[in-house]
Amino acid sequence: SAALATKFADSSQSTLIISTDPAHSLSDAFGIDLSGGTPTPVLGIDNLYAQEINPEDIKSQINLLSPDEKRAMMPGMMNEMGLDDLDGLFDQLPPGFDEAVALVEIIKLIQGDPAYTKFDRIVFDTAPTGHTLRLLSLPDFMDSFLGKIISMKAKFGNMMSSMKNMFGGDGSDGLSF
C-alpha cells in the first residue's frame, strides 16, 4: 500500500494513505511520526500524506466521564455502592473496535469532511495480521468483560436484597436478584 500511494503521489496526484491496521507500520515505512491521527505530509515525497488511526485515542474521546470526574466519584458513591470496578468495565477495547473507527474515517471521506477533500487518491493500509491478533484476543476480552459483569450482578443482587429486607419484602413477589 505504501508503494502504491507513493506511485500515485509521484504522478502528481494528492494522495493520502490511511492505516487501519492495529499493528501500524506506516510510521516506520516513511520514517515519520504518524501518532497524531491526522493526515501528515510525508517528507521527501511531494503530494503524499499519511495517517495512522489509533483506536485508543478515539476511545479516550468518547469516555463518558473524564478522569477527574471518575476520581471524584470513585472514592465516594461508587465505592459505597460496591461498584468500584465499574470504571474498568470498558478499559479494554473490544475486538473490532479498530475496524469501527476505520469505518468512521471512511464515512468522513465519503461525506466530504474538509480535512480529506483535498486528496485525489486515498489508499487504505489494512494488514490482516493485526486484525487476526485482535480476533484471537476475543476469548480473553470476553472472559474479563463477563467476569466484571458477573461481579456487578452479585453486588447489585446483594444491594437489592438488603433494600428488599429493609422495606419488608419477603421475596414472595417472584423477583430475584
Tab-separated table of C-alpha atoms in Angstrom:
chain	number	residue	atom	x	y	z
A	1	SER	CA	0.000	0.000	0.000
A	2	ALA	CA	2.895	2.393	0.744
A	3	ALA	CA	4.406	1.738	-2.696
A	4	LEU	CA	1.049	2.293	-4.427
A	5	ALA	CA	0.442	5.543	-2.535
A	6	THR	CA	3.954	6.721	-3.440
A	7	LYS	CA	3.313	5.874	-7.109
A	8	PHE	CA	0.124	7.984	-7.095
A	9	ALA	CA	1.913	10.882	-5.391
A	10	ASP	CA	4.824	10.672	-7.854
A	11	SER	CA	2.306	11.053	-10.696
A	12	SER	CA	1.185	14.430	-9.205
A	13	GLN	CA	-1.951	13.119	-7.519
A	14	SER	CA	-2.543	14.393	-4.000
A	15	THR	CA	-2.609	11.099	-2.085
A	16	LEU	CA	-3.471	10.076	1.451
A	17	ILE	CA	-2.589	6.663	2.837
A	18	ILE	CA	-4.508	5.666	5.977
A	19	SER	CA	-3.521	2.731	8.155
A	20	THR	CA	-6.483	0.970	9.724
A	21	ASP	CA	-4.312	-1.874	10.965
A	22	PRO	CA	-3.788	-2.034	14.750
A	23	ALA	CA	-0.178	-3.098	14.048
A	24	HIS	CA	0.783	0.145	12.276
A	25	SER	CA	3.850	0.186	10.046
A	26	LEU	CA	3.484	3.410	8.056
A	27	SER	CA	5.484	5.447	10.591
A	28	ASP	CA	8.357	3.023	10.144
A	29	ALA	CA	7.996	2.817	6.362
A	30	PHE	CA	8.090	6.595	5.901
A	31	GLY	CA	10.335	7.434	8.881
A	32	ILE	CA	7.893	9.933	10.413
A	33	ASP	CA	5.676	10.082	13.491
A	34	LEU	CA	2.054	9.491	12.498
A	35	SER	CA	0.680	9.020	16.007
A	36	GLY	CA	-1.351	12.249	15.813
A	37	GLY	CA	-4.144	10.550	13.879
A	38	THR	CA	-4.383	13.282	11.247
A	39	PRO	CA	-3.103	13.469	7.670
A	40	THR	CA	0.618	14.285	7.885
A	41	PRO	CA	2.839	15.266	4.936
A	42	VAL	CA	5.461	12.622	4.144
A	43	LEU	CA	8.835	14.341	3.996
A	44	GLY	CA	10.641	13.959	0.690
A	45	ILE	CA	7.592	12.811	-1.275
A	46	ASP	CA	5.520	15.626	-2.741
A	47	ASN	CA	1.745	15.107	-2.759
A	48	LEU	CA	1.864	12.265	-0.207
A	49	TYR	CA	0.196	12.360	3.208
A	50	ALA	CA	-0.089	9.533	5.724
A	51	GLN	CA	-2.325	8.847	8.708
A	52	GLU	CA	-2.492	6.086	11.303
A	53	ILE	CA	-5.804	5.656	13.072
A	54	ASN	CA	-5.341	4.918	16.767
A	55	PRO	CA	-8.450	3.348	18.347
A	56	GLU	CA	-7.139	4.164	21.859
A	57	ASP	CA	-7.243	7.894	21.042
A	58	ILE	CA	-10.787	7.593	19.734
A	59	LYS	CA	-11.806	5.622	22.832
A	60	SER	CA	-10.463	8.361	25.099
A	61	GLN	CA	-12.530	10.925	23.184
A	62	ILE	CA	-15.775	9.033	23.824
A	63	ASN	CA	-15.340	8.233	27.521
A	64	LEU	CA	-18.467	9.085	29.439
A	65	LEU	CA	-16.605	10.551	32.408
A	66	SER	CA	-13.353	12.485	32.446
A	67	PRO	CA	-10.516	11.082	34.610
A	68	ASP	CA	-11.132	13.896	37.142
A	69	GLU	CA	-14.843	13.057	37.319
A	70	LYS	CA	-14.000	9.380	37.824
A	71	ARG	CA	-11.547	10.182	40.636
A	72	ALA	CA	-14.088	12.437	42.322
A	73	MET	CA	-16.810	9.820	42.060
A	74	MET	CA	-14.927	6.611	42.800
A	75	PRO	CA	-13.878	7.105	46.413
A	76	GLY	CA	-17.339	8.207	47.375
A	77	MET	CA	-20.503	6.998	45.764
A	78	MET	CA	-19.107	4.186	43.610
A	79	ASN	CA	-17.116	2.566	46.425
A	80	GLU	CA	-20.037	2.857	48.864
A	81	MET	CA	-22.255	1.039	46.388
A	82	GLY	CA	-19.600	-1.636	45.853
A	83	LEU	CA	-19.192	-0.632	42.225
A	84	ASP	CA	-15.546	0.418	42.326
A	85	ASP	CA	-14.701	-1.992	39.487
A	86	LEU	CA	-17.354	-0.475	37.180
A	87	ASP	CA	-14.786	2.007	35.900
A	88	GLY	CA	-12.658	-0.811	34.485
A	89	LEU	CA	-15.536	-2.363	32.565
A	90	PHE	CA	-14.745	-0.564	29.338
A	91	ASP	CA	-10.987	-0.118	29.770
A	92	GLN	CA	-10.257	-2.781	27.171
A	93	LEU	CA	-11.158	-2.238	23.553
A	94	PRO	CA	-13.377	-4.988	22.193
A	95	PRO	CA	-12.236	-6.846	19.095
A	96	GLY	CA	-13.492	-4.993	16.053
A	97	PHE	CA	-13.313	-1.539	17.649
A	98	ASP	CA	-10.434	-0.509	15.384
A	99	GLU	CA	-12.428	-1.574	12.327
A	100	ALA	CA	-15.379	0.526	13.550
A	101	VAL	CA	-13.080	3.538	13.971
A	102	ALA	CA	-11.740	2.982	10.447
A	103	LEU	CA	-15.324	2.888	9.169
A	104	VAL	CA	-15.988	6.274	10.804
A	105	GLU	CA	-12.947	7.698	8.987
A	106	ILE	CA	-14.187	6.246	5.687
A	107	ILE	CA	-17.605	7.832	6.266
A	108	LYS	CA	-15.887	11.177	6.855
A	109	LEU	CA	-14.189	10.762	3.487
A	110	ILE	CA	-17.441	9.923	1.726
A	111	GLN	CA	-19.303	12.833	3.341
A	112	GLY	CA	-16.627	15.284	2.241
A	113	ASP	CA	-15.007	16.171	5.581
A	114	PRO	CA	-12.876	19.276	4.817
A	115	ALA	CA	-9.775	17.541	6.217
A	116	TYR	CA	-9.996	14.997	3.380
A	117	THR	CA	-11.423	16.854	0.356
A	118	LYS	CA	-8.004	17.934	-0.967
A	119	PHE	CA	-6.950	14.377	-1.837
A	120	ASP	CA	-7.253	12.915	-5.326
A	121	ARG	CA	-6.491	9.394	-4.103
A	122	ILE	CA	-6.937	7.664	-0.766
A	123	VAL	CA	-5.190	4.351	-0.108
A	124	PHE	CA	-6.086	2.161	2.860
A	125	ASP	CA	-3.338	0.139	4.506
A	126	THR	CA	-5.071	-2.881	6.023
A	127	ALA	CA	-2.928	-5.780	7.117
A	128	PRO	CA	-4.613	-8.980	8.238
A	129	THR	CA	-2.052	-9.716	10.964
A	130	GLY	CA	-3.242	-7.069	13.390
A	131	HIS	CA	-6.889	-7.874	12.825
A	132	THR	CA	-6.225	-11.568	13.325
A	133	LEU	CA	-4.418	-10.858	16.585
A	134	ARG	CA	-7.413	-8.797	17.783
A	135	LEU	CA	-9.780	-11.591	16.834
A	136	LEU	CA	-7.637	-14.109	18.701
A	137	SER	CA	-7.854	-11.885	21.788
A	138	LEU	CA	-11.663	-12.191	21.837
A	139	PRO	CA	-11.793	-15.065	24.388
A	140	ASP	CA	-9.591	-13.159	26.864
A	141	PHE	CA	-11.615	-9.990	26.358
A	142	MET	CA	-14.918	-11.803	26.883
A	143	ASP	CA	-13.590	-13.566	29.975
A	144	SER	CA	-12.549	-10.269	31.546
A	145	PHE	CA	-15.697	-8.422	30.461
A	146	LEU	CA	-18.106	-11.133	31.602
A	147	GLY	CA	-16.214	-11.542	34.875
A	148	LYS	CA	-16.825	-7.879	35.641
A	149	ILE	CA	-20.500	-8.161	34.660
A	150	ILE	CA	-20.979	-11.193	36.945
A	151	SER	CA	-19.262	-9.353	39.791
A	152	MET	CA	-21.539	-6.354	39.287
A	153	LYS	CA	-24.620	-8.608	39.202
A	154	ALA	CA	-23.626	-10.154	42.516
A	155	LYS	CA	-23.072	-6.728	44.091
A	156	PHE	CA	-26.379	-5.399	42.776
A	157	GLY	CA	-28.117	-8.561	43.970
A	158	ASN	CA	-26.772	-8.105	47.489
A	159	MET	CA	-27.733	-4.432	47.461
A	160	MET	CA	-31.255	-5.196	46.192
A	161	SER	CA	-31.732	-7.955	48.770
A	162	SER	CA	-30.722	-5.557	51.516
A	163	MET	CA	-33.139	-2.947	50.239
A	164	LYS	CA	-35.946	-5.524	49.966
A	165	ASN	CA	-35.362	-6.618	53.559
A	166	MET	CA	-35.190	-3.016	54.724
A	167	PHE	CA	-38.605	-2.298	53.187
A	168	GLY	CA	-40.197	-5.510	54.402
A	169	GLY	CA	-40.059	-7.564	51.219
A	170	ASP	CA	-40.382	-11.291	51.847
A	171	GLY	CA	-39.377	-12.461	48.373
A	172	SER	CA	-42.897	-13.689	47.505
A	173	ASP	CA	-43.083	-11.360	44.518
A	174	GLY	CA	-41.061	-13.798	42.411
A	175	LEU	CA	-38.300	-11.275	41.749
A	176	SER	CA	-34.808	-12.482	42.362
A	177	PHE	CA	-31.506	-10.680	42.066
